[in-house]
Amino acid sequence: MTGTGMGQADLRLGRRVFGSAQLLVMAIVNRTPDSFYRPGVTWDPAAALERVHTMVAEGADIVDIGGVPARPGDEVDVREEVRRVVPFIAAVRGAYPDLVISVDTWRHEVGRAACAAGADLLNDSWGGWDTRLAEVAAQAGAGIVCSHAGGLPPRTRPFRVAYDDVVRDVLARTLALADRALEAGVERARIIIDPAHDFGKNTWHSLEITRRLGDLAGTGWPVLVSMSNKDFIGETLDVAVDDRLAGTLAATAVCAWLGARVFRAHHVRETRHALDVVSAIRGDIPPARAVRGLA
Amino acid sequence: MWSRRSVATSRPREQSEGWRSPVITAAVLCPAPPLLHPGLTGQQAVVPELRAACAQAAGRLLRDDPEVIVVAGPATATGEWDAAGRLDPAAYAPGVARTETGSLPLPLPLGLGAMLLDQAGFRGRRRLLAVGQDEPASACAALGAAIAASQDRTALLVMGDGSARRTLRAPGYLDPRAAFFDAEVERAVRAGVLDALLGLDQALARDLMATGRPAWQMLAGAMRDLAPAAEVLYCADPFGVAYLVACLRPADP
């Protein structure tokens, strides 16, 4: 049994409405000089916009624009984060009136400026650290991602984290955040939950939330997974960051089968292909072109 | 010669005043690959021009307002199928919606023929006639003659394919005899010399996976002495199987 459509409603992002059987690719665009995967590749605004064009052409449904790496490093204050992401969001919005734009931030000030520039979704990877972010989403009519970081402050690494039951903790924290977003006035159809692989978790924990992803999908909230090239893939295979695509796609297919609906990814084309195969196996989409044995 | 696409040079003639129409008002030849069914090729039509040619040809059968349309096609055994029957596309694509008719699902050629009549909007009487794949030419021709001897003005929709061994990528791989076999069929149809179809070698046809042979020989029996005029709407082998779409009308006396 898969999570397809089990109590799942439409997901609304920006002007778009996505049915429960649609699997969405959220393409990562880092406006940073020092992110973990190919640092600085989209630091230059022109290169970043070119990257967006490519990702849209490859089948991205959402672009997720971030200005602060998840890992510890040089301080990026609000002003600098705004400088990195907000003009760029405006440029993407100018080029693509209907594309869903997400901003990867935990700060409400950045979220507010991003929404004013055209962002549709606030991707709060740090589990509601800034409690005012949901209010910003509500005021802007935007969506919000409610993620599980195990209570860690932003930009910190897990240190000997332990859970009685990591999935229970993920459910408790993400559902509480979703309820809080609802109370703040965010539209129900614009709220997403994210178990946040690697955030506040060791590799065993990330494998466990993948294995039991159906528990999250079973809540009825749309589930986002962000696994692309992450350490739990790297440690599972003992491979470096540039050698994690196959592992990422395997985890992607498993999560899709178990009911995740949004997939944050660096490799858009490959992720789109993996998801389309899962959709076709499930019978949600037909093959693109079937001739074998039918001529 | 078989080409990617060839267009007719001969056109059916109009009936003249005072001439009594034969029982067979018209006949159409269509191939019967599963990919003719719009639900079986996925998001792409794959060969839209083939589907369009078949639809156009089936539409022509309705022109003369026949009292009955006989769909004929090869199957395991000779016999008549329930006229309410339909193809079950789920047999070819599990997960695709089944067709619920209350009847046994039809053999592929009859099912596709029934589909073409449905698509053409035909609501009149239809008969679905399977011609056994191992029937000799004489038996096939006799089946056709029996139809021609009926009292009803009848149109024929004859479903069947040429060789499936025309290229290296064909379902049956390449057989150098395939091109000649298919060319003979095409020549006979274009010229309206259907008797030539009765001469098709049964064993060779089987070797070449040319499943249309018995149905074409039935057609030859049904239109004997009518010297029909032919219009070929499609004649190509995009996947190494010979597909022929043609309309035949009895010539003026």
XYZ file of C-alpha atoms in Angstrom:
548
model
C 0.000 0.000 0.000
C 1.308 3.402 -0.911
C 0.387 6.791 0.405
C -1.245 7.813 -2.878
C -4.225 9.977 -2.202
C -4.736 8.609 1.321
C -6.703 11.444 2.833
C -4.590 13.839 0.811
C -6.080 17.102 -0.401
C -4.948 19.493 -3.119
C -1.816 21.500 -2.408
C -1.971 25.205 -3.285
C 1.248 27.078 -3.981
C 1.175 30.527 -5.493
C -1.405 30.463 -8.263
C -1.011 26.753 -8.777
C -3.125 23.881 -7.485
C -1.509 20.426 -7.331
C -3.554 17.242 -7.004
C -2.566 14.537 -4.532
C -1.112 12.279 -7.231
C 1.255 14.944 -8.600
C 4.873 14.607 -7.508
C 6.642 17.964 -7.465
C 10.296 18.795 -7.945
C 11.555 21.681 -5.821
C 14.796 22.809 -7.446
C 17.526 24.171 -5.207
C 19.139 27.512 -6.061
C 21.705 28.597 -3.496
C 22.568 32.277 -3.473
C 25.590 31.502 -1.339
C 29.320 31.237 -1.888
C 29.703 28.298 0.512
C 26.894 25.726 0.402
C 27.892 22.083 0.794
C 27.040 20.975 -2.727
C 29.028 22.699 -5.491
C 29.745 25.819 -3.442
C 29.322 29.144 -5.173
C 28.013 27.745 -8.443
C 25.001 30.088 -8.406
C 26.582 32.928 -6.405
C 26.674 35.143 -9.482
C 23.116 36.435 -10.175
C 23.353 35.870 -13.924
C 24.549 32.294 -13.396
C 21.757 31.747 -10.880
C 19.080 32.968 -13.287
C 20.540 30.816 -16.022
C 20.315 27.891 -13.619
C 16.636 28.661 -13.015
C 15.974 28.639 -16.766
C 17.614 25.223 -17.013
C 15.767 23.819 -14.016
C 12.405 25.017 -15.287
C 13.132 23.481 -18.674
C 14.053 20.217 -16.946
C 10.731 20.033 -15.145
C 11.043 21.949 -11.864
C 7.661 22.819 -10.364
C 9.114 24.963 -7.582
C 12.419 26.796 -7.170
C 13.759 27.085 -3.630
C 16.038 30.080 -3.220
C 18.317 30.250 -0.195
C 20.913 32.731 0.978
C 22.321 31.014 4.062
C 23.968 27.592 4.126
C 22.515 25.082 6.559
C 25.956 24.263 7.867
C 27.850 26.443 10.352
C 30.057 29.141 8.841
C 30.476 32.862 8.417
C 27.657 34.877 9.901
C 25.028 35.984 7.385
C 22.848 38.672 8.995
C 19.328 39.608 7.960
C 20.510 42.457 5.793
C 22.974 40.296 3.905
C 20.462 37.459 3.531
C 17.903 39.894 2.096
C 20.533 41.278 -0.252
C 21.327 37.775 -1.472
C 17.829 36.479 -2.074
C 15.245 39.241 -2.456
C 16.382 40.955 -5.677
C 16.924 37.536 -7.164
C 13.395 36.415 -6.251
C 12.093 39.560 -7.967
C 14.098 38.706 -11.071
C 12.765 35.124 -11.164
C 9.233 36.366 -10.638
C 9.715 38.790 -13.504
C 10.826 35.979 -15.780
C 8.196 33.449 -14.619
C 4.833 34.860 -13.522
C 3.388 31.424 -12.630
C 6.407 29.545 -11.305
C 6.163 28.617 -7.632
C 8.969 30.402 -5.783
C 10.057 29.240 -2.362
C 12.497 30.996 -0.080
C 14.694 28.911 2.191
C 14.876 30.962 5.382
C 14.058 30.742 9.058
C 13.866 34.533 9.578
C 10.538 36.356 9.425
C 12.153 39.592 8.203
C 13.614 37.790 5.203
C 10.339 35.928 4.647
C 8.383 39.187 4.583
C 10.725 40.843 2.057
C 10.790 37.659 -0.047
C 6.993 37.484 -0.207
C 6.845 41.164 -1.179
C 9.213 40.338 -4.045
C 7.047 37.448 -5.208
C 7.805 34.354 -3.103
C 4.910 31.900 -2.631
C 6.309 29.572 -0.011
C 8.453 29.950 3.116
C 10.675 26.906 3.490
C 11.524 26.981 7.172
C 14.189 24.304 7.464
C 14.887 25.068 11.116
C 11.627 23.920 12.608
C 9.934 27.175 13.613
C 12.906 28.713 15.370
C 11.526 32.163 14.525
C 7.918 31.921 15.671
C 6.854 34.967 13.631
C 7.518 33.277 10.274
C 4.039 31.702 10.180
C 2.451 35.127 10.745
C 4.383 36.460 7.768
C 3.147 33.593 5.613
C -0.422 34.209 6.752
C -0.240 37.939 6.061
C 1.239 37.376 2.593
C -1.132 34.549 1.670
C 1.954 32.366 1.240
C 2.544 28.747 2.179
C 4.907 27.368 4.805
C 7.024 24.250 5.264
C 6.881 22.917 8.828
C 10.039 20.927 9.368
C 11.682 18.915 12.118
C 15.122 20.020 13.262
C 14.897 18.292 16.616
C 14.869 21.625 18.406
C 18.353 22.577 17.224
C 19.129 26.267 16.640
C 19.722 27.287 13.017
C 23.040 26.325 11.431
C 24.051 23.788 14.039
C 25.065 20.184 13.615
C 23.594 17.272 15.529
C 25.765 16.213 18.441
C 25.013 12.760 19.863
C 21.292 13.203 19.243
C 19.022 10.464 20.564
C 15.280 9.860 20.322
C 12.988 7.298 21.949
C 11.312 7.204 18.556
C 12.486 9.670 15.945
C 9.323 9.357 13.848
C 7.150 10.111 16.878
C 9.228 13.208 17.552
C 9.013 14.268 13.905
C 5.239 13.845 13.954
C 4.821 15.704 17.240
C 6.943 18.684 16.225
C 5.818 19.068 12.604
C 2.128 18.647 13.426
C 2.432 21.205 16.230
C 4.014 23.639 13.773
C 1.294 22.949 11.208
C -1.378 23.651 13.833
C 0.427 26.831 14.813
C 0.530 27.927 11.173
C -3.207 27.270 10.858
C -3.888 29.307 13.996
C -1.730 32.116 12.620
C -4.011 32.170 9.582
C -2.061 30.238 6.930
C -4.444 28.541 4.511
C -4.668 24.800 5.234
C -3.955 23.868 1.606
C -0.661 25.808 1.762
C 0.928 23.975 4.680
C 3.540 21.248 4.101
C 5.421 19.075 6.593
C 9.063 17.983 6.212
C 10.863 15.391 8.360
C 14.116 17.189 7.445
C 16.647 14.454 6.753
C 20.014 15.079 8.469
C 18.665 18.054 10.463
C 19.063 17.093 14.118
C 19.525 13.503 13.022
C 22.268 10.983 12.464
C 22.243 8.658 9.473
C 20.293 5.959 11.350
C 17.586 8.475 12.157
C 17.352 9.681 8.562
C 17.052 6.096 7.300
C 14.310 5.481 9.861
C 12.223 8.480 8.794
C 12.618 7.362 5.191
C 11.561 3.823 6.068
C 8.499 5.103 7.909
C 7.635 7.994 5.645
C 4.163 6.519 5.228
C 3.444 7.513 8.853
C 3.951 11.150 7.882
C 1.925 10.895 4.685
C -0.806 9.212 6.698
C -1.395 12.443 8.614
C -2.978 13.915 5.496
C -0.520 16.835 5.351
C 1.509 17.062 2.143
C 5.045 15.831 2.846
C 8.219 17.415 1.482
C 11.505 15.530 1.568
C 14.890 17.141 1.172
C 17.491 14.429 0.706
C 19.545 15.534 -2.256
C 23.234 14.599 -1.857
C 22.918 14.684 1.923
C 25.243 13.052 4.444
C 22.879 10.181 5.271
C 23.150 9.106 1.633
C 26.910 9.676 1.703
C 27.363 7.666 4.918
C 25.057 4.888 3.756
C 27.269 4.404 0.709
C 30.519 5.865 2.055
C 30.771 8.181 -0.928
C 31.739 11.837 -1.327
C 29.253 14.593 -1.999
C 29.695 14.433 -5.769
C 28.892 10.729 -5.854
C 25.469 10.636 -4.202
C 23.052 10.973 -7.104
C 22.135 7.287 -7.414
C 21.610 7.029 -3.658
C 19.525 10.192 -3.667
C 17.299 8.871 -6.451
C 16.789 5.550 -4.676
C 15.649 7.358 -1.525
C 13.525 9.657 -3.690
C 11.711 6.718 -5.275
C 11.074 5.091 -1.891
C 9.671 8.309 -0.404
C 7.503 8.887 -3.470
C 6.129 5.371 -3.208
C 5.367 5.921 0.480
C 3.472 9.142 -0.173
C 5.825 12.156 -0.201
C 4.671 14.815 -2.671
C 7.440 17.427 -2.880
C 11.105 16.578 -3.541
C 13.805 19.179 -2.949
C 16.611 18.393 -5.351
C 19.803 19.587 -7.017
C 19.420 17.274 -10.051
C 16.097 18.276 -11.547
C 16.062 16.172 -14.695
C 17.112 12.964 -12.944
C 14.670 13.554 -10.090
C 11.857 14.262 -12.559
C 12.636 10.996 -14.340
C 12.706 9.000 -11.088
C 9.384 10.500 -9.990
C 7.746 9.943 -13.368
C 8.704 6.278 -13.223
C 7.175 6.007 -9.739
C 4.010 7.756 -10.968
C 3.788 5.406 -13.942
C 4.322 2.317 -11.751
C 1.546 3.559 -9.494
C -0.628 4.105 -12.550
C -0.997 7.828 -11.875
C 0.463 8.757 -15.267
C 0.687 6.721 -18.483
C 4.055 6.028 -20.118
C 5.206 8.909 -22.312
C 5.223 6.710 -25.396
C 4.398 2.998 -25.505
C 5.075 0.988 -28.662
C 6.983 -2.096 -27.531
C 4.924 -5.190 -28.336
C 2.036 -3.062 -29.590
C 3.029 -2.544 -33.231
C 6.690 -0.120 -53.361
C 6.191 0.316 -49.659
C 7.102 3.787 -48.636
C 6.826 5.842 -45.490
C 3.555 7.196 -46.801
C 1.946 6.855 -50.173
C -1.242 8.407 -51.470
C -3.830 6.963 -53.814
C -3.819 7.573 -57.512
C -7.065 5.756 -58.307
C -10.302 7.094 -56.821
C -13.636 5.352 -56.351
C -16.118 6.126 -59.080
C -19.662 7.375 -58.464
C -22.524 5.001 -58.998
C -24.395 5.583 -62.275
C -28.179 5.957 -62.718
C -30.256 2.848 -62.971
C -27.469 0.580 -61.806
C -28.411 -1.868 -59.049
C -25.832 -1.856 -56.305
C -24.220 -5.141 -55.383
C -24.742 -6.562 -51.911
C -21.297 -5.386 -50.899
C -21.502 -1.595 -50.893
C -17.914 -0.980 -49.916
C -14.991 -2.521 -48.111
C -12.239 -1.063 -46.005
C -8.925 -2.610 -45.046
C -7.313 -1.548 -41.787
C -4.380 -2.965 -39.847
C -4.940 -4.245 -36.320
C -2.004 -3.321 -34.090
C -2.831 -2.615 -30.424
C -1.301 0.846 -30.866
C -4.386 1.810 -32.861
C -6.214 2.011 -29.528
C -5.786 5.530 -28.105
C -5.442 4.232 -24.548
C -2.465 1.997 -25.240
C 0.356 4.259 -26.380
C 0.610 6.497 -23.332
C 0.823 10.248 -23.609
C 1.682 10.259 -27.319
C -0.499 9.196 -30.228
C 2.694 7.626 -31.706
C 1.291 7.247 -35.260
C -1.522 9.784 -35.456
C -1.617 9.583 -39.247
C -2.410 5.856 -39.081
C -5.234 6.435 -36.624
C -6.547 9.272 -38.795
C -6.452 7.121 -41.934
C -8.343 4.296 -40.192
C -10.930 6.728 -38.853
C -11.376 8.245 -42.294
C -11.717 4.835 -43.923
C -14.227 3.591 -41.345
C -16.242 6.751 -41.906
C -16.436 5.959 -45.627
C -18.213 2.670 -44.842
C -21.146 4.600 -43.415
C -21.617 6.726 -46.560
C -23.836 4.289 -48.443
C -25.975 3.686 -45.398
C -25.425 -0.096 -45.360
C -27.943 -2.312 -43.583
C -25.148 -4.158 -41.856
C -21.403 -3.753 -41.406
C -19.421 -6.940 -41.117
C -16.165 -6.630 -39.219
C -13.865 -9.457 -40.224
C -10.504 -10.278 -38.779
C -8.149 -13.157 -38.106
C -8.470 -15.081 -34.859
C -7.606 -18.483 -33.447
C -10.767 -20.048 -34.857
C -13.519 -19.178 -37.309
C -16.730 -18.043 -35.711
C -19.118 -15.218 -35.086
C -18.736 -13.074 -31.977
C -21.372 -11.211 -29.989
C -22.064 -7.930 -31.789
C -22.119 -6.172 -28.419
C -18.554 -7.300 -27.731
C -15.637 -4.914 -27.395
C -11.864 -5.054 -27.008
C -10.484 -5.299 -23.489
C -7.567 -2.851 -23.528
C -6.561 -3.967 -20.030
C -5.276 -7.185 -21.575
C -2.574 -5.078 -23.221
C -2.218 -2.442 -20.515
C -3.028 -3.626 -16.993
C -4.255 -0.640 -15.057
C -6.013 0.858 -18.068
C -9.768 0.848 -17.542
C -11.464 -2.388 -18.548
C -14.327 -2.266 -21.010
C -17.401 -3.731 -19.347
C -19.821 -5.094 -21.941
C -21.069 -8.279 -20.389
C -19.597 -10.188 -23.344
C -16.319 -11.996 -23.713
C -13.577 -9.591 -24.777
C -13.112 -9.709 -28.547
C -9.997 -10.919 -30.350
C -7.761 -7.936 -31.130
C -8.682 -7.378 -34.812
C -12.424 -7.597 -34.154
C -12.108 -5.420 -31.061
C -10.246 -2.731 -32.959
C -12.755 -2.951 -35.803
C -15.612 -2.524 -33.342
C -13.751 0.439 -31.863
C -13.397 2.066 -35.292
C -17.135 1.683 -35.910
C -17.886 3.175 -32.493
C -15.547 6.080 -33.190
C -17.233 6.631 -36.571
C -20.559 6.895 -34.736
C -22.030 3.762 -36.314
C -25.168 2.695 -34.427
C -26.544 0.242 -36.998
C -26.390 -3.520 -37.181
C -22.970 -5.078 -37.042
C -21.613 -8.603 -37.301
C -18.228 -9.617 -35.945
C -16.715 -12.450 -37.910
C -13.502 -14.185 -36.928
C -11.655 -15.992 -39.683
C -9.508 -18.806 -38.335
C -5.804 -18.177 -38.794
C -5.286 -21.665 -40.215
C -8.185 -21.641 -42.663
C -7.042 -22.381 -46.211
C -7.739 -19.838 -48.948
C -10.753 -21.748 -50.248
C -12.475 -21.765 -46.879
C -11.764 -18.053 -46.404
C -13.170 -17.257 -49.831
C -16.261 -19.349 -49.097
C -16.893 -17.304 -45.945
C -16.729 -14.154 -48.057
C -18.996 -15.590 -50.722
C -21.584 -16.413 -48.075
C -21.637 -12.782 -46.984
C -21.997 -11.628 -50.574
C -24.941 -14.003 -51.005
C -26.931 -12.361 -48.218
C -29.972 -10.152 -48.860
C -28.647 -7.180 -46.884
C -26.643 -4.319 -48.322
C -23.382 -4.961 -46.531
C -20.192 -3.026 -45.923
C -17.018 -4.823 -44.876
C -14.389 -3.715 -42.423
C -11.484 -6.084 -42.893
C -8.865 -5.970 -40.172
C -5.435 -7.436 -40.778
C -1.733 -6.782 -41.040
C 1.032 -7.544 -43.456
C 4.383 -8.963 -42.513
C 5.886 -8.181 -39.115
C 9.377 -9.015 -40.355
C 10.224 -6.078 -42.553
C 13.224 -4.592 -40.732
C 15.933 -5.467 -38.229
C 13.904 -3.695 -35.560
C 10.618 -5.322 -36.549
C 8.828 -7.538 -33.998
C 9.821 -10.616 -36.022
C 13.264 -9.339 -37.099
C 14.127 -9.121 -40.802
C 12.977 -11.676 -43.324
C 14.054 -10.780 -46.858
C 10.852 -12.315 -48.248
C 8.669 -9.836 -46.384
C 9.044 -6.932 -48.793
C 7.925 -8.950 -51.803
C 4.979 -10.489 -49.949
C 3.665 -7.119 -48.803
C 4.233 -5.559 -52.208
C 2.103 -8.262 -53.770
C -0.737 -7.516 -51.371
C -0.461 -3.802 -52.002
C -0.415 -4.287 -55.776
C -3.510 -6.497 -55.660
C -5.428 -4.020 -53.512
C -4.426 -0.947 -55.517
C -5.396 -2.648 -58.784
C -8.619 -4.067 -57.371
C -7.480 -7.503 -58.482
C -8.465 -9.255 -55.272
C -8.207 -12.724 -56.750
C -4.474 -12.267 -56.424
C -4.951 -12.351 -52.659
C -6.298 -15.882 -52.928
C -2.874 -16.893 -54.180
C -1.061 -15.763 -51.034
C 0.893 -18.667 -49.615
C -0.468 -19.703 -46.252
C 2.810 -21.077 -44.895
C 4.786 -18.084 -46.081
C 2.266 -15.711 -44.527
C 2.606 -17.566 -41.228
C 6.409 -17.425 -41.457
C 6.242 -13.683 -42.099
C 3.769 -13.111 -39.239
C 1.402 -11.587 -41.803
C -1.748 -12.086 -39.744
C -4.082 -10.458 -42.271
C -3.929 -13.294 -44.799
C -7.187 -15.156 -43.940
C -9.228 -11.951 -43.625
C -7.957 -10.659 -46.976
C -8.840 -13.957 -48.624
C -12.306 -13.709 -47.123
C -12.543 -10.238 -48.681
C -11.469 -11.623 -52.047
C -14.305 -14.140 -51.827
C -16.821 -11.467 -50.904
C -15.889 -9.055 -53.707
C -15.275 -11.631 -56.434
C -16.128 -10.265 -59.878
C -16.740 -6.755 -58.539
C -13.426 -5.312 -59.813
C -13.409 -2.683 -57.092
C -11.727 0.699 -57.378
C -9.242 1.299 -54.606
C -8.052 4.283 -52.675
C -5.065 3.689 -50.444
C -5.071 6.056 -47.464
C -2.000 4.732 -45.671
C 0.703 2.295 -46.598
C 3.799 2.221 -44.404
C 5.755 0.220 -41.869
C 6.839 2.627 -39.112
C 7.657 -0.265 -36.754
C 8.573 -2.950 -39.261
C 4.996 -4.222 -39.611
C 3.174 -3.551 -42.882
C 0.103 -1.394 -42.309
C -2.315 -0.859 -45.171
C -5.427 1.300 -45.033
C -7.530 1.168 -48.173
C -11.086 1.800 -49.333
C -12.625 -0.419 -51.993
C -15.821 0.279 -53.889
C -17.441 -1.920 -56.505
C -16.887 -0.466 -59.950
C -19.719 0.511 -62.279
C -20.956 -2.371 -64.420
